[in-house]
Short mmCIF file of C-alpha atoms and ligand atoms in Angstrom, two decimals:
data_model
loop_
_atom_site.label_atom_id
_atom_site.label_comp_id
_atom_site.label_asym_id
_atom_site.label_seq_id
_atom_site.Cartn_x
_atom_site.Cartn_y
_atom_site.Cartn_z
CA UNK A 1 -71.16 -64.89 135.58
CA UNK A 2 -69.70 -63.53 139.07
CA UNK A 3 -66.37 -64.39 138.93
CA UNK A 4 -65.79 -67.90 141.18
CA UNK A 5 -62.45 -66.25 142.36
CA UNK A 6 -61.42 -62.63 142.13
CA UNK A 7 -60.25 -60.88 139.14
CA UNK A 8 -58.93 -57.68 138.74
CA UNK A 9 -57.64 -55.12 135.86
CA UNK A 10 -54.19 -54.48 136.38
CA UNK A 11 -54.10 -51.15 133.88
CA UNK A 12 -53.43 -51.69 130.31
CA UNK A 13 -52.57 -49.35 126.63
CA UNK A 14 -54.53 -47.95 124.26
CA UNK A 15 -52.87 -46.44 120.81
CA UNK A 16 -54.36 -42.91 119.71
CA UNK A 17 -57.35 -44.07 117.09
CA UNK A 18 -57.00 -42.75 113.86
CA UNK A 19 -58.46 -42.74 110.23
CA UNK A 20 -59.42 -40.23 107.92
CA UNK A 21 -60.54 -37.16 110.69
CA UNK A 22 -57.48 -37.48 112.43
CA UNK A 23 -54.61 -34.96 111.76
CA UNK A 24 -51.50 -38.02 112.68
CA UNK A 25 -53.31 -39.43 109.70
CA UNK A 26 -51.63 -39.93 106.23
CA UNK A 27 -53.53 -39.42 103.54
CA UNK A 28 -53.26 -38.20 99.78
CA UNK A 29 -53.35 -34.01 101.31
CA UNK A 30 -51.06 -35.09 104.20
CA UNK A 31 -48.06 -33.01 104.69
CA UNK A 32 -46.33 -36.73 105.22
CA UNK A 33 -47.70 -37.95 102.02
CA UNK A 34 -45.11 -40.11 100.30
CA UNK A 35 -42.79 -39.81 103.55
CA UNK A 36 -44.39 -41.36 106.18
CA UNK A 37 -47.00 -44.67 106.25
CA UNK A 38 -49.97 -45.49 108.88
CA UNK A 39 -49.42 -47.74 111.77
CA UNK A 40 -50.00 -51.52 110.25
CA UNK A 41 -52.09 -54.06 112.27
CA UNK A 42 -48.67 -55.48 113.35
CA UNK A 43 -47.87 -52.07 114.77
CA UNK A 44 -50.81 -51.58 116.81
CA UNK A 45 -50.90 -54.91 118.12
CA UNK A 46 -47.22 -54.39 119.51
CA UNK A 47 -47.75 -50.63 120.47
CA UNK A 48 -50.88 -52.26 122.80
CA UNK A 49 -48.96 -54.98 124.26
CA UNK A 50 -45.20 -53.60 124.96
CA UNK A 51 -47.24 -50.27 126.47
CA UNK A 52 -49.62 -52.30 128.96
CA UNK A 53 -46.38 -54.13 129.71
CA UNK A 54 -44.46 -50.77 130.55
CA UNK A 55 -47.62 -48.58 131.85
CA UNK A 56 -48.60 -51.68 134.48
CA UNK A 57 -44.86 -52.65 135.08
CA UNK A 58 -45.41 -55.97 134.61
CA UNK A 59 -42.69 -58.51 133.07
CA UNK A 60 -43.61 -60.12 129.39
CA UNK A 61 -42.81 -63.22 131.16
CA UNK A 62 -45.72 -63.05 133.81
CA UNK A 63 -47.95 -63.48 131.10
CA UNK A 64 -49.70 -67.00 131.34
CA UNK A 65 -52.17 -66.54 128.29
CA UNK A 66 -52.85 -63.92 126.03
CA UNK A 67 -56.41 -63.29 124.12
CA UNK A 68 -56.51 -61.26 120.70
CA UNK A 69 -59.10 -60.02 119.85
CA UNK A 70 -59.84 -58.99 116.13
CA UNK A 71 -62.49 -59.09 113.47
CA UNK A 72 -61.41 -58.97 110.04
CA UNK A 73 -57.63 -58.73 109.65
CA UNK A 74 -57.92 -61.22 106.55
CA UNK A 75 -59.86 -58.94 104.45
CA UNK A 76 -58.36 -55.98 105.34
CA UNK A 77 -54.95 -56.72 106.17
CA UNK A 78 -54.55 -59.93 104.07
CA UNK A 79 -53.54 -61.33 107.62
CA UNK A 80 -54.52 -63.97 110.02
CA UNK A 81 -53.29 -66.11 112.81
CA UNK A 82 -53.07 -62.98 114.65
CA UNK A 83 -51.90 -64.97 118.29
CA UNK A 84 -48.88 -66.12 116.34
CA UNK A 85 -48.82 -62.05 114.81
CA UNK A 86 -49.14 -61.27 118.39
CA UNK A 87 -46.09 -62.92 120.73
CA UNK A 88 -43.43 -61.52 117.81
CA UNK A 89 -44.02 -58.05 119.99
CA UNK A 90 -41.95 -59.23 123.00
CA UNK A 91 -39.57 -61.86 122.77
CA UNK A 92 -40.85 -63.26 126.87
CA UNK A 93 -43.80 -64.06 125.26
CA UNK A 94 -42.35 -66.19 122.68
CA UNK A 95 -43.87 -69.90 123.23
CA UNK A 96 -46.57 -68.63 125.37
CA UNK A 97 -50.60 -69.37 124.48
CA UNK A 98 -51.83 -66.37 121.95
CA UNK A 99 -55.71 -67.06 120.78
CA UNK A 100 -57.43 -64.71 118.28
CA UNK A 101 -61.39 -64.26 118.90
CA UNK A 102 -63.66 -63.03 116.27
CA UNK A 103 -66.58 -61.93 117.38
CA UNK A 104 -67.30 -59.25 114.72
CA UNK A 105 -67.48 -55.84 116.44
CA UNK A 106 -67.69 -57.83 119.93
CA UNK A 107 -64.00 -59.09 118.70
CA UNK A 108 -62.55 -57.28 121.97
CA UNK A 109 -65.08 -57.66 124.52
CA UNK A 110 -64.69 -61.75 123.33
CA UNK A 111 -60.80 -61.53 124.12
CA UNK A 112 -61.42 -60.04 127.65
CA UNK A 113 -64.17 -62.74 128.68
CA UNK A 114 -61.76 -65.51 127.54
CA UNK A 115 -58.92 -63.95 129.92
CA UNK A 116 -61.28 -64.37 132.55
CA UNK A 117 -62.56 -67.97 131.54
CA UNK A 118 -58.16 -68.70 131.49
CA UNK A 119 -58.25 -67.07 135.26
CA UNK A 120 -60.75 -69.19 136.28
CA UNK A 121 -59.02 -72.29 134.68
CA UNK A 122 -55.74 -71.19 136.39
CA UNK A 123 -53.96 -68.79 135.27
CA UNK A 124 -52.81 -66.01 137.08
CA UNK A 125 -51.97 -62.99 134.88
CA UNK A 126 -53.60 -62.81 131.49
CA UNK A 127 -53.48 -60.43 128.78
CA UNK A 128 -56.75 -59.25 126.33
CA UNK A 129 -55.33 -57.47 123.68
CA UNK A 130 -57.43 -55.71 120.46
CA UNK A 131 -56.44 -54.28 117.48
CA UNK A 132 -57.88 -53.62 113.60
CA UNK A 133 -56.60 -51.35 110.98
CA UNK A 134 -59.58 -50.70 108.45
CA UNK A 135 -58.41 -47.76 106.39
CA UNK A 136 -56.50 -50.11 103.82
CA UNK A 137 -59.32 -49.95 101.55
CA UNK A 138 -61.90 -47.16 100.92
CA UNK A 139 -65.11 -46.72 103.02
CA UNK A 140 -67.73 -48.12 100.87
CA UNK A 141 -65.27 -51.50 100.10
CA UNK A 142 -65.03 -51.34 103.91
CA UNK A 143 -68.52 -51.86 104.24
CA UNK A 144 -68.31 -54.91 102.63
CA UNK A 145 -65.96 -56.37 104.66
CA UNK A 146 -67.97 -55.61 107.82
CA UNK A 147 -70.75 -56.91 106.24
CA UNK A 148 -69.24 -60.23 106.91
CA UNK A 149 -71.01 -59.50 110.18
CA UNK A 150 -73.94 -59.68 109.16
CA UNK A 151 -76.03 -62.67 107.46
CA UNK A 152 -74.33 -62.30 104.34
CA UNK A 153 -76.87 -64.20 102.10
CA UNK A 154 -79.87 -62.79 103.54
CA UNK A 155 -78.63 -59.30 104.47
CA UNK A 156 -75.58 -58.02 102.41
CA UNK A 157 -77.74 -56.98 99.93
CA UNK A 158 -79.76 -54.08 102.25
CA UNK A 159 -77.29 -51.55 100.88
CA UNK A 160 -73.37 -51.72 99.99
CA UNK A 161 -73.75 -49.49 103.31
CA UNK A 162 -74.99 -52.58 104.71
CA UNK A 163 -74.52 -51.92 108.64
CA UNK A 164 -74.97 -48.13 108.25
CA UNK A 165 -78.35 -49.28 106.20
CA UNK A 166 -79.15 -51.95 109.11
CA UNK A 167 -79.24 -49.17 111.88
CA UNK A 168 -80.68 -46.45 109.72
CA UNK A 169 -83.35 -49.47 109.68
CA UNK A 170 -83.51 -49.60 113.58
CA UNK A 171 -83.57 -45.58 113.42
CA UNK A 172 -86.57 -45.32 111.26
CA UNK A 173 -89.03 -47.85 113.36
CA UNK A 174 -87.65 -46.43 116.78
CA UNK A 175 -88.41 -42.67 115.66
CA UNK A 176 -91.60 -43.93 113.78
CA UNK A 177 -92.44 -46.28 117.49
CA UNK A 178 -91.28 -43.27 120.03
CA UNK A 179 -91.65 -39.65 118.19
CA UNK A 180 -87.98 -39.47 118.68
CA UNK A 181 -86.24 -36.67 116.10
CA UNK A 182 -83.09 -36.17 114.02
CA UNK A 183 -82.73 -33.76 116.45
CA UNK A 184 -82.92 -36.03 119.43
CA UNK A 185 -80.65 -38.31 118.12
CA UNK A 186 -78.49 -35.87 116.80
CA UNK A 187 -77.79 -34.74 121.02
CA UNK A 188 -75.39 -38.33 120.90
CA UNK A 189 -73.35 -36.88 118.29
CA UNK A 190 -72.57 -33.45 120.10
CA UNK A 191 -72.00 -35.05 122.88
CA UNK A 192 -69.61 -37.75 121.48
CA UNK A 193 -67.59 -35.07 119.76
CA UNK A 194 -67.63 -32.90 122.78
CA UNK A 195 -65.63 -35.43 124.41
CA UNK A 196 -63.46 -36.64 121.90
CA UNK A 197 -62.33 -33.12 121.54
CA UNK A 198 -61.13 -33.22 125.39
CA UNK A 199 -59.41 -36.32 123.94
CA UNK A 200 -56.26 -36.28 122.55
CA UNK A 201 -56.43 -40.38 121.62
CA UNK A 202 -59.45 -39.70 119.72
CA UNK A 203 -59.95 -40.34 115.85
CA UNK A 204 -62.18 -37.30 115.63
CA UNK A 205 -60.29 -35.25 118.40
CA UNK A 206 -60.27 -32.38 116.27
CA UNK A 207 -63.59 -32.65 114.41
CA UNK A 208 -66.98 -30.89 116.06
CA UNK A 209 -70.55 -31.17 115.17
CA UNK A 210 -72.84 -28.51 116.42
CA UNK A 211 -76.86 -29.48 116.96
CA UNK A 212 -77.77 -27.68 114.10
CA UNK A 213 -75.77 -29.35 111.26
CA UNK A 214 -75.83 -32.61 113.38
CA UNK A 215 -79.67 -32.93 112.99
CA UNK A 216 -79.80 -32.74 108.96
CA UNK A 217 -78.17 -33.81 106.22
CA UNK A 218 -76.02 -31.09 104.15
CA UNK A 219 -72.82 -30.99 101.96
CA UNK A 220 -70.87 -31.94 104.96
CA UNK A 221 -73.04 -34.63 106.16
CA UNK A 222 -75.01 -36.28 103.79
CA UNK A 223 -77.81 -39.01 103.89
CA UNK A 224 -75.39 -41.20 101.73
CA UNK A 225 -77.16 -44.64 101.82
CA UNK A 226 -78.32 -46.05 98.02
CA UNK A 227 -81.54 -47.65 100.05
CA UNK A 228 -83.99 -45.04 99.13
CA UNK A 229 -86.55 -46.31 101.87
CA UNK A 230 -83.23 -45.82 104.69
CA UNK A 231 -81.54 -43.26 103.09
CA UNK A 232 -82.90 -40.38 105.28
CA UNK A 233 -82.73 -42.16 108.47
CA UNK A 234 -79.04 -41.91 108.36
CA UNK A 235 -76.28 -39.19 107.50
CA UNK A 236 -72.46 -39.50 108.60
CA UNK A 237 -72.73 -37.66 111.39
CA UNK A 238 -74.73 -40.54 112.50
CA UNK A 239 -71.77 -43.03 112.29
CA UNK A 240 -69.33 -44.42 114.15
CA UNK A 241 -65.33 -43.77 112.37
CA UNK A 242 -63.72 -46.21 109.91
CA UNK A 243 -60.33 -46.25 112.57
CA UNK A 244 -57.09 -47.71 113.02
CA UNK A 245 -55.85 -48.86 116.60
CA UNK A 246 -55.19 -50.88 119.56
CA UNK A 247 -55.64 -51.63 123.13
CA UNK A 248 -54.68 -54.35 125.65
CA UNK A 249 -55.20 -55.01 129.61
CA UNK A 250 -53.52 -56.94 131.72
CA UNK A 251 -56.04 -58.57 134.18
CA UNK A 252 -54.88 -61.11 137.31
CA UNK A 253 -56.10 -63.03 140.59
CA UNK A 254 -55.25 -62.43 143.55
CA UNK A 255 -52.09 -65.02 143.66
CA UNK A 256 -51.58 -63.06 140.07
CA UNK A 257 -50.90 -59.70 142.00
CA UNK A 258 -49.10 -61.11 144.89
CA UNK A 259 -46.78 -62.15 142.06
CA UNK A 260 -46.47 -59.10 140.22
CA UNK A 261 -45.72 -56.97 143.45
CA UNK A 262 -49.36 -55.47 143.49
CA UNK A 263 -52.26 -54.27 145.86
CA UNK A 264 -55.64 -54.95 144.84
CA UNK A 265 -55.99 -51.28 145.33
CA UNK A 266 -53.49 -50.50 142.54
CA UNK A 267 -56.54 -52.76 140.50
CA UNK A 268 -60.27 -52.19 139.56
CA UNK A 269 -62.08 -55.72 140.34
CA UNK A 270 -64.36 -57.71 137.78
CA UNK A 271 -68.13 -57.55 139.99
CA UNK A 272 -69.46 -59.47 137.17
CA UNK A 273 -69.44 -60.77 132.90
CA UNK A 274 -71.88 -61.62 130.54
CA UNK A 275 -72.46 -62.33 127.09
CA UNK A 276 -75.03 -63.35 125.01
CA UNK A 277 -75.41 -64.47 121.73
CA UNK A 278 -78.93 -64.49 119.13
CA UNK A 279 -79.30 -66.06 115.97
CA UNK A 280 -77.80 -63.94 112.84
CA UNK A 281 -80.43 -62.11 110.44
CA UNK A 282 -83.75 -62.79 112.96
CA UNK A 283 -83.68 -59.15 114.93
CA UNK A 284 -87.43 -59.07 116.55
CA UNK A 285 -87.86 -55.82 117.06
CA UNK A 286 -85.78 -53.00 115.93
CA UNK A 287 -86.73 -50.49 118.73
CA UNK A 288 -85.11 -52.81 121.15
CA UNK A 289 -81.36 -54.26 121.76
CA UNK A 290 -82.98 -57.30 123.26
CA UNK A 291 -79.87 -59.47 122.84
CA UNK A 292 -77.59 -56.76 124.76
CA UNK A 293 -80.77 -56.50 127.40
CA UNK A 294 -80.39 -60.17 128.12
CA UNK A 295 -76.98 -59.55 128.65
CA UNK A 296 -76.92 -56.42 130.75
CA UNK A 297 -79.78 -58.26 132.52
CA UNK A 298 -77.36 -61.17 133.60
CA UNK A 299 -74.58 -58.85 134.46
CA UNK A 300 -76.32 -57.07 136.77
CA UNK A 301 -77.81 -60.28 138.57
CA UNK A 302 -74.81 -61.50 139.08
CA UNK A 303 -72.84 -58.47 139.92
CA UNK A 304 -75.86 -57.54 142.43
CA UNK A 305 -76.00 -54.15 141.30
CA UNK A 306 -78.87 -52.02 139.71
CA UNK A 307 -78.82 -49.60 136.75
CA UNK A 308 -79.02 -46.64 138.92
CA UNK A 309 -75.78 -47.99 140.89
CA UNK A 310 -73.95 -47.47 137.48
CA UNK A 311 -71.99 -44.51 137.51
CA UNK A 312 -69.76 -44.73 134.10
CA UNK A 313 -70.72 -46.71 131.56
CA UNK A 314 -68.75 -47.46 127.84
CA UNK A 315 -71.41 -48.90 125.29
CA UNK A 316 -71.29 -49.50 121.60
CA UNK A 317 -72.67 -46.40 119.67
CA UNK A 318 -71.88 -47.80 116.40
CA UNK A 319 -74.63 -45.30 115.38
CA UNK A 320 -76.29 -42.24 117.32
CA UNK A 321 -79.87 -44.30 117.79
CA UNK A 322 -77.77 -47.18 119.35
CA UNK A 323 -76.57 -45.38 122.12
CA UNK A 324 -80.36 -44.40 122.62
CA UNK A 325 -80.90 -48.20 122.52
CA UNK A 326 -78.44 -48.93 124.44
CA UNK A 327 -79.96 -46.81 127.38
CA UNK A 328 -82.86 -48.36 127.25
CA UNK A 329 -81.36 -52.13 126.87
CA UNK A 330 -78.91 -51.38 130.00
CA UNK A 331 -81.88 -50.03 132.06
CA UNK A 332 -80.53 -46.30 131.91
CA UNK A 333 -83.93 -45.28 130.46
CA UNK A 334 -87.42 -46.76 130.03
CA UNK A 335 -88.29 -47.90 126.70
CA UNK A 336 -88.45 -45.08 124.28
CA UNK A 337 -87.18 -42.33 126.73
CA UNK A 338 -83.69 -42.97 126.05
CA UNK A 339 -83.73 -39.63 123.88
CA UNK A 340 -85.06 -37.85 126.88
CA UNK A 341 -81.90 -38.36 129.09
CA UNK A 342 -79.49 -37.39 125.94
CA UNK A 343 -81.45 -34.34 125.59
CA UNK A 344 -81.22 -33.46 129.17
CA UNK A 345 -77.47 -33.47 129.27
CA UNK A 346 -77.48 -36.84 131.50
CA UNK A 347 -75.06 -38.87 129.89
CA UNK A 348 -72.82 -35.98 128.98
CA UNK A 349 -69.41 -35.87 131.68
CA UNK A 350 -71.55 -33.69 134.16
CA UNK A 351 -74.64 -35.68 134.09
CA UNK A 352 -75.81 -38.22 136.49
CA UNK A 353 -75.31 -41.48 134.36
CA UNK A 354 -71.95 -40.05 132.01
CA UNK A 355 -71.70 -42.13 128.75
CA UNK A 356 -68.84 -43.19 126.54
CA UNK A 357 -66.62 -39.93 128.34
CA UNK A 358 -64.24 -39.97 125.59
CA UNK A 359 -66.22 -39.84 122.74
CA UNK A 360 -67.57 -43.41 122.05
CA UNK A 361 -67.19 -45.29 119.25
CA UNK A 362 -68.82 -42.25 117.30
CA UNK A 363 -65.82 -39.67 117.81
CA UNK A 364 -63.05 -41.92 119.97
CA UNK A 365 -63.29 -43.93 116.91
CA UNK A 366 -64.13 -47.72 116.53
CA UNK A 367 -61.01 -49.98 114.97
CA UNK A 368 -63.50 -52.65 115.64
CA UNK A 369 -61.19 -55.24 117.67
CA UNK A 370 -60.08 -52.58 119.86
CA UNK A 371 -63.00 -51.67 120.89
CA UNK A 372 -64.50 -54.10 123.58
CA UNK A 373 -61.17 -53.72 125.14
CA UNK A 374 -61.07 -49.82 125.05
CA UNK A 375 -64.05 -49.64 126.88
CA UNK A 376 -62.79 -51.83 129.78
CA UNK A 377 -59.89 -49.51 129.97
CA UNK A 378 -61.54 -46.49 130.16
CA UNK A 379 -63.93 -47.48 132.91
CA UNK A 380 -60.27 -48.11 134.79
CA UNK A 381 -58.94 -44.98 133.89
CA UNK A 382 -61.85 -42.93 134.63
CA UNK A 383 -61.78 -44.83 138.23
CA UNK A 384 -58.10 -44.20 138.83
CA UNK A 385 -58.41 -40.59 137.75
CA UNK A 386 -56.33 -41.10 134.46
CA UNK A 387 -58.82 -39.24 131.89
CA UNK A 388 -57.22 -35.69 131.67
CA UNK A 389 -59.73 -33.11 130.08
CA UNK A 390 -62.23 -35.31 130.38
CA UNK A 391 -61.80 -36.67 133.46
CA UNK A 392 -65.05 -36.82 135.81
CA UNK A 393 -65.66 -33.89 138.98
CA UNK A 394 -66.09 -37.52 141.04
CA UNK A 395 -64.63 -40.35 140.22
CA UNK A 396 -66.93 -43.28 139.33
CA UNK A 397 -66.75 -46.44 141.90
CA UNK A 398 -69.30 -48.72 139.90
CA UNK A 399 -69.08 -49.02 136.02
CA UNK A 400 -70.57 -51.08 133.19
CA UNK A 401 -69.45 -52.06 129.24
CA UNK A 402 -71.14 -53.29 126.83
CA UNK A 403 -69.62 -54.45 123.72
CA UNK A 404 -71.88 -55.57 120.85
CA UNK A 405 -71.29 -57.38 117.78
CA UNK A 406 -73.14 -57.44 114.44
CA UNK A 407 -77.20 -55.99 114.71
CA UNK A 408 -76.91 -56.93 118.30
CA UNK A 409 -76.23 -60.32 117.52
CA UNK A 410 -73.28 -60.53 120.14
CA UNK A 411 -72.94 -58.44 123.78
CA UNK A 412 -70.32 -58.94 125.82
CA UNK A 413 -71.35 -56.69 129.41
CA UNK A 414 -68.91 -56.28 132.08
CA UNK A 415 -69.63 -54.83 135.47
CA UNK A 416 -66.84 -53.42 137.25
CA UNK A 417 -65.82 -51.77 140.46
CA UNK A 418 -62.81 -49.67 141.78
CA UNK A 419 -60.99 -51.16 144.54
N1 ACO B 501 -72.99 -36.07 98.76
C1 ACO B 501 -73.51 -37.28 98.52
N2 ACO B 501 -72.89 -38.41 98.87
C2 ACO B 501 -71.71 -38.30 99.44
C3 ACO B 501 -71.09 -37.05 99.70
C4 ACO B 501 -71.80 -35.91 99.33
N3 ACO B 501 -71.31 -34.67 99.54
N4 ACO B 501 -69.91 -37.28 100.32
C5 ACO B 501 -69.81 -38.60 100.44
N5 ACO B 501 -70.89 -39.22 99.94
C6 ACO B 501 -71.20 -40.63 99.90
C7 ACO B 501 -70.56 -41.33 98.78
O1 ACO B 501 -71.43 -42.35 98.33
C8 ACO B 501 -69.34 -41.96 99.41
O2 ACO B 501 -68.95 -43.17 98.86
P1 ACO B 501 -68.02 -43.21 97.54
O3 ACO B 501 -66.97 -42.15 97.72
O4 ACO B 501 -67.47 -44.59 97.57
O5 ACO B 501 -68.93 -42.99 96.42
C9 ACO B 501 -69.84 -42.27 100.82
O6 ACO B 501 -70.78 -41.23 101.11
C10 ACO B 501 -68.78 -42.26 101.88
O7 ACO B 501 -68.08 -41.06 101.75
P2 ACO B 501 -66.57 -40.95 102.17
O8 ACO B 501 -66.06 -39.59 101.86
O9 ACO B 501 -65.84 -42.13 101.65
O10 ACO B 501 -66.82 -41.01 103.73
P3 ACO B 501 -65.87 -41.38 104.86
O11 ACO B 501 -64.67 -42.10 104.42
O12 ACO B 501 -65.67 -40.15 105.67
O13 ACO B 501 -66.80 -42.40 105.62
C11 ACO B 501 -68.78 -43.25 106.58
C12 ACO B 501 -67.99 -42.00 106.23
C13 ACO B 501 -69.23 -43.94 105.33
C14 ACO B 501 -69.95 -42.83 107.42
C15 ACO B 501 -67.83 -44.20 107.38
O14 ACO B 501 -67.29 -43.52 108.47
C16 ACO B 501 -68.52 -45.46 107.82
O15 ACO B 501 -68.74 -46.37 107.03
N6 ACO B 501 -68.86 -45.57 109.15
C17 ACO B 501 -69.53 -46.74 109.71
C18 ACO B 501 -68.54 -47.84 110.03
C19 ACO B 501 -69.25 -49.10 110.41
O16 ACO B 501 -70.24 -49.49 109.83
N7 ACO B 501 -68.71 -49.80 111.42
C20 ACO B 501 -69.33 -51.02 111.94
C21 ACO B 501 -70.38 -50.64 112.90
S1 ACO B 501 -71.45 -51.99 113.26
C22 ACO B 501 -71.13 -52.38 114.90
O17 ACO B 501 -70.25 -51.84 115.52
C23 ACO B 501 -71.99 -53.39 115.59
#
């Protein structure tokens, strides 16, 4: 919808993502073993919230409703009622209304659109906050809980890999449909590491992949799926991180600034939001993200822009073939020539359409309920010039999101613009 009043991102926080690639992270080899722990969910969630608070400089007690956004903390967290988990980060915001939204990996994107739904219904300075910590349990168990995303009944039983197995799926008809390669695909990984490595937030900030060992599986990157007819459409270089994290934004009207001291030009402004939602299990056509087209089709209706207006955009490349999809579904590319614009450098942070600048969900790292609200973020900081290393020549003035949940089951789009 275009907003019916105007809304605008006041700046927000966003933890460093880490898991298993990172070098913060503790694991069994760890220097830290035994001496230090991981950030817990509770951490993350408080590290998001008290650092928008400081980094916008905007009192706890401004805060008329807060949004949390969050997939699975129950399985691997054993914790819920994450609103109530939420206010114990600040004592101002002690009594005030915290909601969690699940949404699977859309968890985030959910939170922001129902910060905007509370502006429109009269609030005047909200807070979306994300956060999931996923590294409690081992990658394969994991994959079971984010298999909850899926139609358990009818789909769990793909592969114990069962969302690695689903795209793997979407990656064998779309190479089979379009000629695409390993190779092709393999371009979103480079580029997604490139990044992250100009990225000190990001999970895999210190991990490369080079075209070469990207493209095939090998010791370092094998085709690990037990689904014998999807096991060589996918290796881990084709997946997005198992990571630990947070992020929040504090978003406001125009009365909402006037009381926090701000100019709308301190702010990026909300042009437009969409989401839309298809029935679990009942994908049409794997080649296409049709429920994130319908989406990105209403977003850019409203918002009166076209895809060649967009000059950033953060989309969910929970795989390397979904960011190819995603070009297509948000009008970046014709059908089937997504490939052609990866392989001609155009989404890279020189190109003409740059793509998830700081590594994506592939190398930034995907704690799932941080994510939607990540990607709003950046698209700020990218506009107000905050992106360090990999901070664009020009900086963008139109940008897009789009957040997906599940086998595009869920797509929350957002269409912003810098003030
Ligand atoms: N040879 C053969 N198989 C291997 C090898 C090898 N050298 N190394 C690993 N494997 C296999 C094993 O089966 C292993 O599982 P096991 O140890 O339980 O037997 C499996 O690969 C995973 O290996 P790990 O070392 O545990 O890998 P890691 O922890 O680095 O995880 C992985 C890599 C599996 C790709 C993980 O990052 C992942 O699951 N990513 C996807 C996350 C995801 O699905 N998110 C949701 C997206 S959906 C959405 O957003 C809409």
């Amino acid at each position: 919808m275009k907003p019916l009043k105007r809304i605008f991102v006041v700046g927000g926080e966003l933890t460093t993502f880490i898991g298993k690639g990172h070098p913060d992270f503790v694991w069994k080899k760890h220097p830290d073993f035994g001496k230090r722990e991981n950030p817990t969910l509770e951490q993350y969630l408080t590290q998001a919230i008290n650092g928008a608070l400081e980094k916008t400089g905007v009192d706890a007690e401004a805060i008329d409703r807060g949004f949390v956004g969050n997939f699975a903390g129950e399985l691997f967290n054993s914790q819920g009622h994450l609103g109530a988990m939420a206010v114990r980060a600040n004592e101002k915001l002690v009594g005030k209304p915290f909601t969690r939204l699940e949404g699977a990996c859309a968890s985030g994107g959910l939170a922001i659109l129902s910060a905007m739904d509370a502006l429109h219904a009269g609030s005047d300075v909200v807070m979306a906050v994300g956060a999931e910590v996923q590294t409690t349990v081992s990658a394969r168990e994991g994959a079971g809980y984010l298999a909850r995303a899926s139609h358990w009944e009818e789909e769990r039983s793909i592969d114990e890999f069962t969302f690695p197995a689903m795209f793997a799926r979407r990656a064998k008809h779309y190479k089979e449909a379009f000629g695409v390669t390993d190779e092709d695909i393999a371009h979103v990984t480079v580029k997604a590491y490139e990044n992250a490595n100009k990225n000190p937030k990001a999970h895999m900030c210190k991990v490369s992949w080079d075209l070469e060992s990207a493209s095939k599986p090998g010791d370092r990157n094998p085709a690990f799926l037990g689904n014998e007819d999807l096991k060589p459409h996918l290796k881990v270089s084709d997946c997005s991180q198992v990571s630990d994290g947070g992020a929040a934004v504090i978003l406001a009207t125009e009365e909402g600034l006037k009381k926090l001291g701000k100019k709308p030009e301190d702010c990026i402004e909300v042009l437009a939001y969409s989401q839309a939602t298809s029935p679990l299990g009942q994908v049409k056509d794997y080649t296409v993200l049709d429920n994130t087209k319908m989406a990105a089709d209403q977003v850019y209706a409203d918002a009166g822009i076209t895809p060649e207006q967009v000059q950033v955009a953060e989309v969910h490349d929970c795989f390397a073939v979904t960011e190819l999809l995603m070009y297509e579904a948000l009008g970046f590319a014709e059908k089937g020539r997504g490939a052609e614009l990866a392989r001609a450098g155009e989404t890279s942070l020189t190109g003409k359409i740059p793509v998830n600048t700081g590594g994506g969900l592939l190398a930034f790292g995907h704690p799932v309920g941080a994510t939607g609200v990540k990607q709003l973020l950046e698209i700020y900081r990218q506009m107000k010039g905050q992106c360090g290393d990999y901070q664009l020549a020009e900086r963008p003035e139109i940008g897009l999101t789009a957040n997906m949940g599940g086998d595009d089951r869920t797509t929350v789009c957002i269409a912003l613009k810098d003030v």
